[in-house]
XYZ file of C-alpha atoms in Angstrom:
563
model
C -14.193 -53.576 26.633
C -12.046 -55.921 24.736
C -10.612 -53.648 21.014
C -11.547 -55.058 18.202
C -8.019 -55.605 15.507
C -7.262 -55.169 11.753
C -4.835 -54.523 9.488
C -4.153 -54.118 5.749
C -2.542 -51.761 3.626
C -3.511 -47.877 3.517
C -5.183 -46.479 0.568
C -5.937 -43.403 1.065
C -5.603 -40.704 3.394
C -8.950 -39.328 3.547
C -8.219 -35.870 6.180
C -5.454 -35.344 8.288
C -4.841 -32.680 11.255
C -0.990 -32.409 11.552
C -1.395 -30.475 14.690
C -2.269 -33.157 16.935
C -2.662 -36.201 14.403
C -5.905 -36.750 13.572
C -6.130 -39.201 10.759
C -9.241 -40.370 8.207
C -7.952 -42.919 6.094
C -8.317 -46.178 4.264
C -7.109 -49.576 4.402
C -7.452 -52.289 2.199
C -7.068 -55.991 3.224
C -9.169 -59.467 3.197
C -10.940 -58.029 -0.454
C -12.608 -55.124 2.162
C -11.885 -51.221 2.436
C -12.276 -49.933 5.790
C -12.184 -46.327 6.492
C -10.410 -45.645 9.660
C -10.249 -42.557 11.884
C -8.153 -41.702 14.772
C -5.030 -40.659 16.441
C -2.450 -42.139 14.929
C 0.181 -39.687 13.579
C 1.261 -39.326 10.170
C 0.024 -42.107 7.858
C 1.177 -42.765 3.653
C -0.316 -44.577 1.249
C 1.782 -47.872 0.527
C 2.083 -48.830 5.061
C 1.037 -51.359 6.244
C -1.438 -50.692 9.380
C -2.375 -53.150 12.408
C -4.978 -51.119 14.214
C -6.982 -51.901 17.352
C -10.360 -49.847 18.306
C -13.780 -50.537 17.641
C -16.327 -49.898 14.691
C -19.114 -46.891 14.955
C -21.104 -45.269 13.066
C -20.728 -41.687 12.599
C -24.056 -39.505 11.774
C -22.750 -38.115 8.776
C -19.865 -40.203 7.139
C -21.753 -43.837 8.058
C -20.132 -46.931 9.410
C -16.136 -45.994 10.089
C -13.708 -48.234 12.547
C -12.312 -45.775 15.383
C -8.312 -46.585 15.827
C -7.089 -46.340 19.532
C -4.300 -47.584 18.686
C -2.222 -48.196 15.259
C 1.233 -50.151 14.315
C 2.657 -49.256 11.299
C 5.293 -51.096 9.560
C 7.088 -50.266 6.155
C 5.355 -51.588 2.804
C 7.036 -54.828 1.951
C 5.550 -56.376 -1.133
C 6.595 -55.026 -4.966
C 3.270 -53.278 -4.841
C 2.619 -51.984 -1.637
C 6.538 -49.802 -1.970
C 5.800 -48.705 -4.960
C 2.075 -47.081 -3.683
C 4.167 -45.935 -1.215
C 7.136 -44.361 -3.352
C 4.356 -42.803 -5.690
C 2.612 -40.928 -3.156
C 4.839 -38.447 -3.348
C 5.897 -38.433 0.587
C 9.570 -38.351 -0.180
C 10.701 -35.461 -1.624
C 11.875 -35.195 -5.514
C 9.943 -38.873 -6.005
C 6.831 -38.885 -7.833
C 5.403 -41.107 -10.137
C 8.134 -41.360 -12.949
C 10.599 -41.565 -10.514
C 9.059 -44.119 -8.692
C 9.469 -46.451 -11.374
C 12.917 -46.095 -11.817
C 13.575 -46.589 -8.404
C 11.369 -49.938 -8.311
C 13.362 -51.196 -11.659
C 16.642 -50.779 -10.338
C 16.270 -51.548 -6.389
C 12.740 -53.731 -6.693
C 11.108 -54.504 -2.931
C 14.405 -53.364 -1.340
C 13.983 -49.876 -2.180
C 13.166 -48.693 0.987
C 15.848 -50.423 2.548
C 18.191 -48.519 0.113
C 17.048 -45.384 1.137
C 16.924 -45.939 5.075
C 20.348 -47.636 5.057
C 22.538 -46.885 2.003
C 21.157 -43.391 0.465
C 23.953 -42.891 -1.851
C 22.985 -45.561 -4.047
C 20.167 -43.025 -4.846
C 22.149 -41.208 -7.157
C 22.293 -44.027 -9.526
C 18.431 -43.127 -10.156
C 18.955 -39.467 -13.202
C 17.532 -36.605 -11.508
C 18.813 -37.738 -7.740
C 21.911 -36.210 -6.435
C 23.740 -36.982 -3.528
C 22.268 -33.637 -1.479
C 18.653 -35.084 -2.343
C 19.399 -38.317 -1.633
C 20.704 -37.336 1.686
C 17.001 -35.272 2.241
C 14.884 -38.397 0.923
C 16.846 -40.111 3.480
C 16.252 -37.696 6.582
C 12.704 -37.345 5.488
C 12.392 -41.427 5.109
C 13.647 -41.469 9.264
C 11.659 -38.585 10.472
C 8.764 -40.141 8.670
C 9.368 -43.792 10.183
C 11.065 -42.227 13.595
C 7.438 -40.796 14.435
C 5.498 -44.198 13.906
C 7.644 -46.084 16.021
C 8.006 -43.863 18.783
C 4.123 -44.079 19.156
C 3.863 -47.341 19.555
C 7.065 -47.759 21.427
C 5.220 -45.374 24.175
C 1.951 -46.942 23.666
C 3.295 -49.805 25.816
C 3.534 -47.090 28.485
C 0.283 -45.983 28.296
C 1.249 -42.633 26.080
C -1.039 -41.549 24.206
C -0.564 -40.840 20.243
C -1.588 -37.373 20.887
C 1.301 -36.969 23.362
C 3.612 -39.088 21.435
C 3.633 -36.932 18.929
C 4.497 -34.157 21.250
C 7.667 -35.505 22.511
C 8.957 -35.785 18.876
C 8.348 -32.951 18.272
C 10.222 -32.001 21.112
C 13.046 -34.287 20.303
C 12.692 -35.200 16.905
C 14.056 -38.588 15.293
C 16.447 -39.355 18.245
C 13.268 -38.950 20.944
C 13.857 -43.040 21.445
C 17.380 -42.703 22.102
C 16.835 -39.989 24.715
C 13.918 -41.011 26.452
C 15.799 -44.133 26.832
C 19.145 -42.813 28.602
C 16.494 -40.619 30.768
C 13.044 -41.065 30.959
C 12.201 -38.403 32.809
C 12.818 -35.535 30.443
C 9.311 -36.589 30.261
C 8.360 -34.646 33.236
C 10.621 -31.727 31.877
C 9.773 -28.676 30.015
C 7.897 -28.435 27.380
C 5.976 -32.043 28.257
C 5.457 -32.191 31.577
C 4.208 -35.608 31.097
C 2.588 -37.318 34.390
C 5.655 -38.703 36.781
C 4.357 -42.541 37.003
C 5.114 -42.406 32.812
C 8.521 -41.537 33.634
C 8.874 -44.407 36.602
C 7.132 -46.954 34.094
C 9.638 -46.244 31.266
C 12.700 -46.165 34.134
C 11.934 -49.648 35.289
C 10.996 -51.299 32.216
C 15.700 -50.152 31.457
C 15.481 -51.183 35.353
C 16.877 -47.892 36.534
C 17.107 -47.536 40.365
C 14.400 -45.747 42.332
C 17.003 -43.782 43.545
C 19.244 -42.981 40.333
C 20.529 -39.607 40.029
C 17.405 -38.342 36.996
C 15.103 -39.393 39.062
C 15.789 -37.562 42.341
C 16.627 -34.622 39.976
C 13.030 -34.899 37.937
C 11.118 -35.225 41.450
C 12.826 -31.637 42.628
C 12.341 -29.738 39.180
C 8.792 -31.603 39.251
C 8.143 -30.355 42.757
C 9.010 -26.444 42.299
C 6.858 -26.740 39.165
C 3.959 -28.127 40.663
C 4.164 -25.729 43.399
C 4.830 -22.257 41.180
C 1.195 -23.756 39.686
C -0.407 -22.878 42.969
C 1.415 -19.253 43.050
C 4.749 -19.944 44.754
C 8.110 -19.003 42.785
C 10.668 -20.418 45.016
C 10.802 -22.686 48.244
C 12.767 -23.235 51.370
C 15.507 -25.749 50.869
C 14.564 -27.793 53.423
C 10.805 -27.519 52.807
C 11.595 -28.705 49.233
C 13.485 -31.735 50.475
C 11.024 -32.644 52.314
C 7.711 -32.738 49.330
C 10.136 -34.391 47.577
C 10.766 -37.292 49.438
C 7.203 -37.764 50.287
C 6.666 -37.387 46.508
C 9.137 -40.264 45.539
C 9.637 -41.965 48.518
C 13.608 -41.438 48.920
C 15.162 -39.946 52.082
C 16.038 -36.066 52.088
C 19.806 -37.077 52.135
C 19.844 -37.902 48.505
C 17.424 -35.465 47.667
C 20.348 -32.969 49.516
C 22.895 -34.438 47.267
C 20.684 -33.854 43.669
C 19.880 -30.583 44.996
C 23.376 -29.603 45.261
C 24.360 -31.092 41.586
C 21.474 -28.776 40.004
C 22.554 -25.957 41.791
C 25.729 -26.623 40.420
C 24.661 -27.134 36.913
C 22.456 -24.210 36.985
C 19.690 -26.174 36.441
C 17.970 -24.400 39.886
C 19.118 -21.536 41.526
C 19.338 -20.286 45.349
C 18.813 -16.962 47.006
C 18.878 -16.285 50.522
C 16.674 -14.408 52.674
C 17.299 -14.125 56.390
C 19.740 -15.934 56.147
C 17.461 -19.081 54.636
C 18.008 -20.584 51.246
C 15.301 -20.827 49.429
C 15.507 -22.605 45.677
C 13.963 -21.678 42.485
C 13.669 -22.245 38.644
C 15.939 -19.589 37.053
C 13.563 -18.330 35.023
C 10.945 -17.697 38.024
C 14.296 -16.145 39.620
C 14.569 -14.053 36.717
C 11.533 -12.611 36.617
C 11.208 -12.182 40.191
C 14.173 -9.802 40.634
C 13.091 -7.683 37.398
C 10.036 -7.257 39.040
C 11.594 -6.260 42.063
C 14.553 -4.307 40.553
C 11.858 -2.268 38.415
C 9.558 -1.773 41.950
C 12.733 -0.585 43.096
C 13.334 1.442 40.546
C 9.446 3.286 40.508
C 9.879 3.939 44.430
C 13.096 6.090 44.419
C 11.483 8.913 42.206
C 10.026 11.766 44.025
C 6.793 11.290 45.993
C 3.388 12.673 44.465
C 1.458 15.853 46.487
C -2.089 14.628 47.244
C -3.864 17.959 48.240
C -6.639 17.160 51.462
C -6.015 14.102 51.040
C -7.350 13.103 54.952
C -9.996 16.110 54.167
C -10.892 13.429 51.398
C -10.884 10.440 53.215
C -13.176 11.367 55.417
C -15.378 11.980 52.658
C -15.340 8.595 51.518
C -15.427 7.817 54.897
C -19.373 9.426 55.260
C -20.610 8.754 52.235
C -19.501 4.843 52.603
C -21.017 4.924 56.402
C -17.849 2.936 57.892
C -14.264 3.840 58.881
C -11.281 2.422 57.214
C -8.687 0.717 59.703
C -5.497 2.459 60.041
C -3.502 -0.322 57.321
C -6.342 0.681 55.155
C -5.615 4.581 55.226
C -2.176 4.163 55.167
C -2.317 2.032 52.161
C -4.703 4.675 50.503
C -2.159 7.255 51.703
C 0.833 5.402 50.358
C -1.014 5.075 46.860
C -2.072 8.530 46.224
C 1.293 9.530 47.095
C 3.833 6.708 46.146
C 4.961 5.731 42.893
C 3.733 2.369 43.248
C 2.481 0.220 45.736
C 1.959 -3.776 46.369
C -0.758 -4.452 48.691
C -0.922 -7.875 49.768
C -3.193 -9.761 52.740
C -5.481 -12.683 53.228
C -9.052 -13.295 52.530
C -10.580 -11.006 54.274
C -8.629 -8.158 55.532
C -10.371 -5.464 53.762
C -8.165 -5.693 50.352
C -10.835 -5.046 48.276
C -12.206 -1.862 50.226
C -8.952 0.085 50.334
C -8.632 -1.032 45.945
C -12.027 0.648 45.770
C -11.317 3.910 47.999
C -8.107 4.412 45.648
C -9.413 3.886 42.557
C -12.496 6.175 43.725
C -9.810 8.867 44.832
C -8.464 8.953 41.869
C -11.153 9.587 39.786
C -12.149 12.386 42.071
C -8.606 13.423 40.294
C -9.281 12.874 36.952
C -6.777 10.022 36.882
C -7.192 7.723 34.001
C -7.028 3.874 36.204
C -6.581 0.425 34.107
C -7.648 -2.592 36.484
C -6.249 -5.830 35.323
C -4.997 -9.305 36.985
C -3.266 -12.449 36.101
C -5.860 -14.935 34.971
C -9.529 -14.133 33.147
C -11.583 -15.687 36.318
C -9.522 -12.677 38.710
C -10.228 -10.184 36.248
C -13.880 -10.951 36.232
C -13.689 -10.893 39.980
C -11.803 -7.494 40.371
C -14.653 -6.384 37.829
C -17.532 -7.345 39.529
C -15.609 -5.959 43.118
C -14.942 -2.970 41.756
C -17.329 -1.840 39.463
C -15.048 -1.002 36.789
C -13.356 -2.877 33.748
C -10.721 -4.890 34.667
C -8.724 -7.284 31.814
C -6.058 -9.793 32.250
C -2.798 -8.604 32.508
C -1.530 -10.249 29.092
C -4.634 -8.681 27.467
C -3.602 -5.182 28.966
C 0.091 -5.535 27.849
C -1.341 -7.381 24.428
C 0.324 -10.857 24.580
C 0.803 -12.288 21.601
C 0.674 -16.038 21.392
C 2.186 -16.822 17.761
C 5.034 -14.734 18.695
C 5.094 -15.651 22.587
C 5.730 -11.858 23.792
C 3.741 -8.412 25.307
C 3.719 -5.944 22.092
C 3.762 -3.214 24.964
C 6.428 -2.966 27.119
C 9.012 -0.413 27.799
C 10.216 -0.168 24.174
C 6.488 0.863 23.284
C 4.081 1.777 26.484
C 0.649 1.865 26.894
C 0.676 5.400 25.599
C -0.639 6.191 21.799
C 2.517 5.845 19.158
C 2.190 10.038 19.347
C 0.668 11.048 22.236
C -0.343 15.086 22.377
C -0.473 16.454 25.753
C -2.665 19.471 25.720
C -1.565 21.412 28.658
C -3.327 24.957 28.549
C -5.102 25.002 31.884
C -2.499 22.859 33.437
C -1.577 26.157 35.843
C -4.713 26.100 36.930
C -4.434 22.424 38.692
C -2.840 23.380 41.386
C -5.547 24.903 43.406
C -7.133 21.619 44.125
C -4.592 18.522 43.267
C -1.639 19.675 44.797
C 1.630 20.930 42.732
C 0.956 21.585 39.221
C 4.447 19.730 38.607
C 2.625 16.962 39.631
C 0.184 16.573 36.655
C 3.176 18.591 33.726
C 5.120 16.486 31.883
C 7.500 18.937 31.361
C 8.471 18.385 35.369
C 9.867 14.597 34.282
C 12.824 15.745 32.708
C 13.760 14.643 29.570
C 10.439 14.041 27.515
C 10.089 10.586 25.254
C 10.651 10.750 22.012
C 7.192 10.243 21.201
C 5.398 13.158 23.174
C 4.617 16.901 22.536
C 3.430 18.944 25.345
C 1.522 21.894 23.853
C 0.444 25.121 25.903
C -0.846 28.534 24.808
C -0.806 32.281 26.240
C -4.746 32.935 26.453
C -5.014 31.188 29.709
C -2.812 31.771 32.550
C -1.088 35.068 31.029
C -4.225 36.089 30.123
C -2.898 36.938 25.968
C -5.450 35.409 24.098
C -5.059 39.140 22.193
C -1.623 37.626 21.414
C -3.141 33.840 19.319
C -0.321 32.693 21.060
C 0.825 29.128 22.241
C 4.485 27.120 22.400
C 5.240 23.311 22.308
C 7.772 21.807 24.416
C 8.526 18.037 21.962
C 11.967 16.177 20.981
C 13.432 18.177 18.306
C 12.302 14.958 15.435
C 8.948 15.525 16.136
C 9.420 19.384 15.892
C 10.646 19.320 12.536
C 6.818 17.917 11.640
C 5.032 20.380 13.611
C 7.237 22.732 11.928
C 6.342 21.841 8.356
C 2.399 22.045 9.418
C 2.672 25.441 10.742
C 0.343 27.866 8.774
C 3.108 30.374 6.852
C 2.292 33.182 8.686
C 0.794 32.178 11.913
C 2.642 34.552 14.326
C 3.864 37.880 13.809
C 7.068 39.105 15.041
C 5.970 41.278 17.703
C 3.315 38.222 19.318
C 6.529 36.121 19.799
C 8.466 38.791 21.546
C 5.792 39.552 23.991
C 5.463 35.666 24.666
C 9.103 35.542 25.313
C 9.011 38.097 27.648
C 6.450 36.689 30.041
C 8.037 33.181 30.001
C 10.826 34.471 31.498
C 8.387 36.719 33.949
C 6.703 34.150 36.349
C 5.652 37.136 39.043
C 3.423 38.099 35.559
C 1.944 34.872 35.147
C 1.243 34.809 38.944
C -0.087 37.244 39.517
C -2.349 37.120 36.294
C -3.578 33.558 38.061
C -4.746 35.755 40.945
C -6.619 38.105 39.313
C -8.028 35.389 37.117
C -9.151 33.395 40.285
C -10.111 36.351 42.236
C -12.729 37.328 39.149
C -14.089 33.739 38.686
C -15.125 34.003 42.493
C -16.699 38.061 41.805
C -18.407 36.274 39.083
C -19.629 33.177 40.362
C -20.999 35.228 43.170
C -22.939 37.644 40.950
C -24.645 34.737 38.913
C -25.957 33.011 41.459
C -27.381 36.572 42.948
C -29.326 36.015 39.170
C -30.347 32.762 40.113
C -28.074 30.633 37.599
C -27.070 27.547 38.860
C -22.908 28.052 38.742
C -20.697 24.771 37.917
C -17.149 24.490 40.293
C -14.149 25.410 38.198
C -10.386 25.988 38.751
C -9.562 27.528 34.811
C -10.402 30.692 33.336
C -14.226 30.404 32.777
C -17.602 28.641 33.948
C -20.166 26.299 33.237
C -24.128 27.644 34.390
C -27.363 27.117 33.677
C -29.612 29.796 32.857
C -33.002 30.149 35.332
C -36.331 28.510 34.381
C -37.629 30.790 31.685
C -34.599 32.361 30.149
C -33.372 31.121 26.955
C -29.377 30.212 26.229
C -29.666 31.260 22.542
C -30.951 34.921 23.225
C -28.670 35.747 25.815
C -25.768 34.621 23.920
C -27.242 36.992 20.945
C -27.644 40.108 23.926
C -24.061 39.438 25.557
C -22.733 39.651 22.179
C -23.782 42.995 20.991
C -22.566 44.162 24.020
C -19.052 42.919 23.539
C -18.915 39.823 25.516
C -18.794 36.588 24.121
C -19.416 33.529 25.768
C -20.397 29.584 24.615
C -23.777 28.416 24.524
């Protein structure tokens, strides 16, 4: 459909989005005001427009002429500069000052400020510092309208026009010029065939040294979109020529001169070089050094761990291959583990006997993967939330960073660990170690570990406890101590049996050997009896017996339980 043209002098600007240049504004010309939307960049009252589009009518705003494209030039009569001046888009020139400009310089003002600033400061009020930022502003201003239609004639659009200055700012012309395929380059990444249309129009070879460099950088890219991070030299070559249609020689040679310049790195494996973006590189061997890092510490004690398998095993009504149980072995015991595999091969089975193991635990799991459409997936796999991974970590877009990470973990700001009946894990997870903090060494300075002497020493006579915490945080829980909360004689007795572990172990036995006498005796009453490892149990009373009265009966007779 052939565009429909006209021009005239802008008005008015109606709206304007300075995000991504969306414009309402209006022109006057041929004794008509037409009110013009579109992409066009940054528009002032006083230009002079030539734009090419076609008229609509919009539901609510009426009959308006949609710009596809726009030329702008700089206001050339007396009264189109001075509309232009009086607008106020140069800084420290308003109305007033206007005038004085247009009395001493007339229609050649703006060719004063573009081209000889300093004659500014015969206007009172302009100094040579503002004249210099009227003069900047003036370029940026101008700079923008003609790079958009200087890559209009490439088939750029204004949108994207007005990315690359930002990108480059007023000397975007200049560059693109010398090397039209920073195009293709980071941040753009503008299509390739923009880059080869700008390249001949300077009639740059097909095989110039930016191009074969732009088709390599433009090849890794492409390919760490579809999940790879690096490539084999001689697999890279290869795309690359196919890309752009030069042999793998030259390709060889531009290779070498961004390896050289840094601009792509190489790392070899089995003895094969493979080539990669630095900053893919980068964040490749973090990953790997901080894997590395996770696997040295000491392995994890997964109590029946087969015995619980084979659980899983009978209530699931199928049998996991062996790489299935010795991935579920590796990650109740490992540190960390990357499982990896095809479509297929039983990936999401072994995720689901873990996470289901680890429940069984009381393990608190977070589920999360790179993109929204994965999480979703894992979700609806799994059974369980699931989140992206920079929703986990809580990426922050304004400020282009995770506001977790190791300076400040998933963990609360002060996270409490209540560990009272932590001696009683053992029996069924393993070590206790396992599950204590206090078995990690030196705590962070952000965690208390609290534990008391009513359970495992079997003192609750004493009202006893002790924190283990970074001595910061202890000066709080010092302050919020009640002031006379243990007596003299409590705190020598819990000294003692600290240092007595045959005490507290033996006081574990006799605790464990009475939960059984007593578990036995209430179901001899009927009461169904809940499973415990600690220091007391959960039942429910027989049909006809009510909670409230029995606690009222046990406690005239000295015992005192929980209803």
């Amino acid at each position: 459909m052939e565009l429909e043209q006209i021009e005239g002098t802008v008005e008015d600007i109606i709206y304007e989005n300075p995000d991504n240049g969306y414009t309402v504004f209006e022109i006057s010309g041929g004794g008509t005001v037409t009110v013009v939307c579109g992409i066009v960049g940054e528009l002032h009252a006083g230009e002079s427009v030539v734009c090419r589009g076609k008229y609509e009518n919009h539901a609510t705003y009426g009959r308006q002429f949609h710009a596809q494209e726009c030329e702008t030039d700089m206001p050339k009569d007396l009264e189109a500069v001075y509309a232009f001046l009086a607008s106020k888009s140069l800084p420290y020139i308003g109305a007033k000052t206007a005038d004085k400009i247009i009395d001493l310089f007339g229609a050649e003002a703006l060719e004063v400020i573009a081209n000889d600033p300093a004659r500014l400061t015969q206007v009172p009020g302009i100094s040579a510092d503002k004249a210099d930022r009227i003069q900047q502003e003036f370029k940026r201003m101008f700079g923008m309208r003609e790079l958009i239609a200087y890559l209009a004639q490439f088939e750029i659009s204004p949108r994207k026009a007005m990315e690359v200055f930002k990108a480059f700012g007023v000397g975007a012309m200049q560059a693109i010029a010398s090397n039209p395929y920073l195009l293709c380059g980071e941040p753009l990444q503008l299509d390739f065939r923009h880059a080869d249309s700008i390249a001949q129009y300077y009639h740059m070879e097909g095989d110039c040294a930016q191009r074969l460099e732009a088709a390599l950088l433009r090849t890794l890219r492409h390919n760490a979109g579809n999940g790879h991070t690096c490539l084999p030299r001689a697999q890279l070559l290869a795309t690359a020529s196919n890309f752009i249609h030069q042999p793998p020689e030259k390709l060889a040679r531009a290779l070498d001169h961004c390896i050289e310049t840094e601009e792509l790195a190489v790392k070899m494996f089995d003895a094969v070089p493979y080539i990669y973006l630095p900053d893919l590189l980068a964040a490749e061997q973090d990953i790997a050094d901080r894997l590395n890092l996770l696997a040295k510490r000491g392995k994890n004690t997964a109590r029946d761990l087969d015995k619980n398998i084979q659980i899983l095993e009978l209530t699931q009504g199928f049998a996991y291959a062996p790489l299935q149980r010795e991935a579920i072995r590796k990650a109740m015991t490992e540190n960390c583990l990357v499982l990896t595999g095809g479509p297929g091969t039983g990936k999401t089975t072994t995720v689901n006997a873990i996470l289901q193991l680890l429940e069984n635990q009381a393990e608190r799991v977070a589920l999360c993967a790179p993109t929204g459409r994965a999480a979703k997936r894992l979700s609806e796999l799994t059974g369980r939330k699931a989140s992206t991974i920079h929703r986990l970590l809580e990426y922050s877009p304004q400020e282009d960073g995770f506001a977790r990470n190791e300076d400040n973990p998933l963990a609360c700001g002060l996270l409490v660990v209540d560990e009272a009946y932590m001696d009683f894990a053992g029996a069924s997870c393993g070590d206790t170690s396992r599950f204590s903090l206090l078995a990690s060494g030196d705590l962070p300075a952000n965690v208390a570990i609290l534990r008391t002497f009513s359970k495992s020493y079997g003192l609750a006579g004493l009202r006893l406890g002790y924190g283990v915490l970074p001595a910061e945080l202890a000066g709080f829980y010092w302050r919020a101590r009640l002031p006379f909360s243990v007596n003299s004689l409590a705190e020598k007795a819990g000294l003692a049996v600290l240092r007595d572990s045959e005490f507290r172990r033996a006081t574990l036995e006799c605790i464990r050997s009475g939960r059984c006498r007593l578990t036995e005796g209430l179901r001899l009453l009927e009461c169904d009896v809940w499973p415990s490892e600690a220091n007391f149990l959960m039942i429910r009373l027989p049909e006809g017996y009510d909670a409230s009265s029995c606690f009222e009966h046990l406690l005239q007779c000295g015992i005192i339980i929980r209803p």
